[in-house]
Coordinates of C-alpha atoms in Angstrom, one line a residue:
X179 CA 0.0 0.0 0.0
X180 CA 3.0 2.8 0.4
X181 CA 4.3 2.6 -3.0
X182 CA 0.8 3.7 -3.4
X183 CA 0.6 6.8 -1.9
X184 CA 3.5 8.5 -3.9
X185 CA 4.6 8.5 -7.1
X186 CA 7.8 6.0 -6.7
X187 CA 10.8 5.8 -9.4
X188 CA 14.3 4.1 -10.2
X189 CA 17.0 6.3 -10.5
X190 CA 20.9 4.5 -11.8
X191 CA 24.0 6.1 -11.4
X192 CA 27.2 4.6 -12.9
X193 CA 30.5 6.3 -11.6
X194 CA 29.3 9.4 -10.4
X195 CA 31.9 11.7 -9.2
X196 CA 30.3 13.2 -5.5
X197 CA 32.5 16.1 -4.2
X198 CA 33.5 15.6 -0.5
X199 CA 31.7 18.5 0.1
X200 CA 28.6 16.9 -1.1
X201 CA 29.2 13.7 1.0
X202 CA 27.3 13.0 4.4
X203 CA 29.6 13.3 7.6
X204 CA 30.8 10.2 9.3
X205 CA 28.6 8.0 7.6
X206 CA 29.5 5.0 5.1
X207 CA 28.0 3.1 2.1
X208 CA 23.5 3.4 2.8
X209 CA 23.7 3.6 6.3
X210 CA 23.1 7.7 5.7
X211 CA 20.4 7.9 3.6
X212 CA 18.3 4.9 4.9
X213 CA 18.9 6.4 8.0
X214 CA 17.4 9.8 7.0
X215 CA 14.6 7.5 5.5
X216 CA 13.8 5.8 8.6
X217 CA 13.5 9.2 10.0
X218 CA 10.9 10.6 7.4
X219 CA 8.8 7.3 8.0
X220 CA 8.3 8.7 11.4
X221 CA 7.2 11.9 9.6
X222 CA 4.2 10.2 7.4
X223 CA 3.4 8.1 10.4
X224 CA 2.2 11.6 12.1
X225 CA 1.3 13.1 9.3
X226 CA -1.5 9.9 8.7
X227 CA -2.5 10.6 12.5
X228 CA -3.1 13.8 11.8
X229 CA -5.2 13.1 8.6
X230 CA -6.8 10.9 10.8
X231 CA -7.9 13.1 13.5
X232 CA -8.8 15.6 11.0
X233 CA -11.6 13.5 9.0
X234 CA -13.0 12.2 12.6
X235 CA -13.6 15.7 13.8
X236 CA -15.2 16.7 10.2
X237 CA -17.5 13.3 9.9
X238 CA -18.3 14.4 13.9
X239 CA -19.0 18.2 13.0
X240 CA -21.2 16.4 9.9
X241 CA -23.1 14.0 12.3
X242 CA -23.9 17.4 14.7
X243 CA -24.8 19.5 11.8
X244 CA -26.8 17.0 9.4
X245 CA -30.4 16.8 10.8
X246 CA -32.6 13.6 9.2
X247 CA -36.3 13.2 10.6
X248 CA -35.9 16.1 12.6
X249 CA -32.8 15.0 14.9
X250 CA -29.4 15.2 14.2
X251 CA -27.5 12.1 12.7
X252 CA -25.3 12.2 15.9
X253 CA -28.4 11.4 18.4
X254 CA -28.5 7.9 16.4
X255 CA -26.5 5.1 18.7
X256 CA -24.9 3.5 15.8
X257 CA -23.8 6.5 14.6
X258 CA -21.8 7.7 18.0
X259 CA -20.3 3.6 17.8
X260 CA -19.5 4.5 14.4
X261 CA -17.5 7.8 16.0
X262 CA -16.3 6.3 18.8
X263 CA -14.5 3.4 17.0
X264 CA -12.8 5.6 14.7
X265 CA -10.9 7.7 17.7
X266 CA -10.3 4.5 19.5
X267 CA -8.6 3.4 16.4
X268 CA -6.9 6.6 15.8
X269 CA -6.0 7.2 20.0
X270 CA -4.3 3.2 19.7
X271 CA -2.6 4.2 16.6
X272 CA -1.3 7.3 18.4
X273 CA -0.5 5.2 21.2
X274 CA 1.2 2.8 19.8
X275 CA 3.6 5.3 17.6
X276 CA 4.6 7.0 20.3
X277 CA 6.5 3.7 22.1
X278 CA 8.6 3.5 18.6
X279 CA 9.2 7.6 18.7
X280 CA 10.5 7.6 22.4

């Protein structure tokens, strides 16, 4: 499912000539940039729980506003379950990213 979120590519280099001013400090071989990729998967991860949070408070804002029969969606029990299992979902994703962040 990630490689379908962004548009992905190849990109081949045969002798490349990288001026040592160019070159990352104190690191060797992959370990640099896989390592600044590790970091940046931290970065989606809260960016998605964020997303997240966002589209529970609008479909909650919609369920408050949207009145059918003369009540508001909200007042129907399957609707709140409907709410209420979305934050749990995003609250244990939160939860659980923030053991790997620490």
């Amino acid at each position: 499912m990630s490689l379908r979120t962004s548009v992905t590519g190849e990109i081949v280099m045969d002798e490349v000539f990288v001026p040592d001013e160019n070159e990352l400090p104190n690191v060797s071989g992959l370990k640099g940039p896989f390592g600044c990729l590790n970091r940046a998967r931290f970065g989606i991860a809260w960016g998605t729980l964020g997303a997240a949070e966002f589209c529970w408070m609008q479909a909650r804002q919609y369920t408050l506003d949207r009145l059918q029969f003369g009540r508001p969606l909200a007042a129907n029990q399957l609707i709140q379950k409907k709410l209420a299992d979305m934050k749990t979902e995003i609250t244990l994703g939160l939860r659980e990213f923030c053991k790997w962040d620490a």
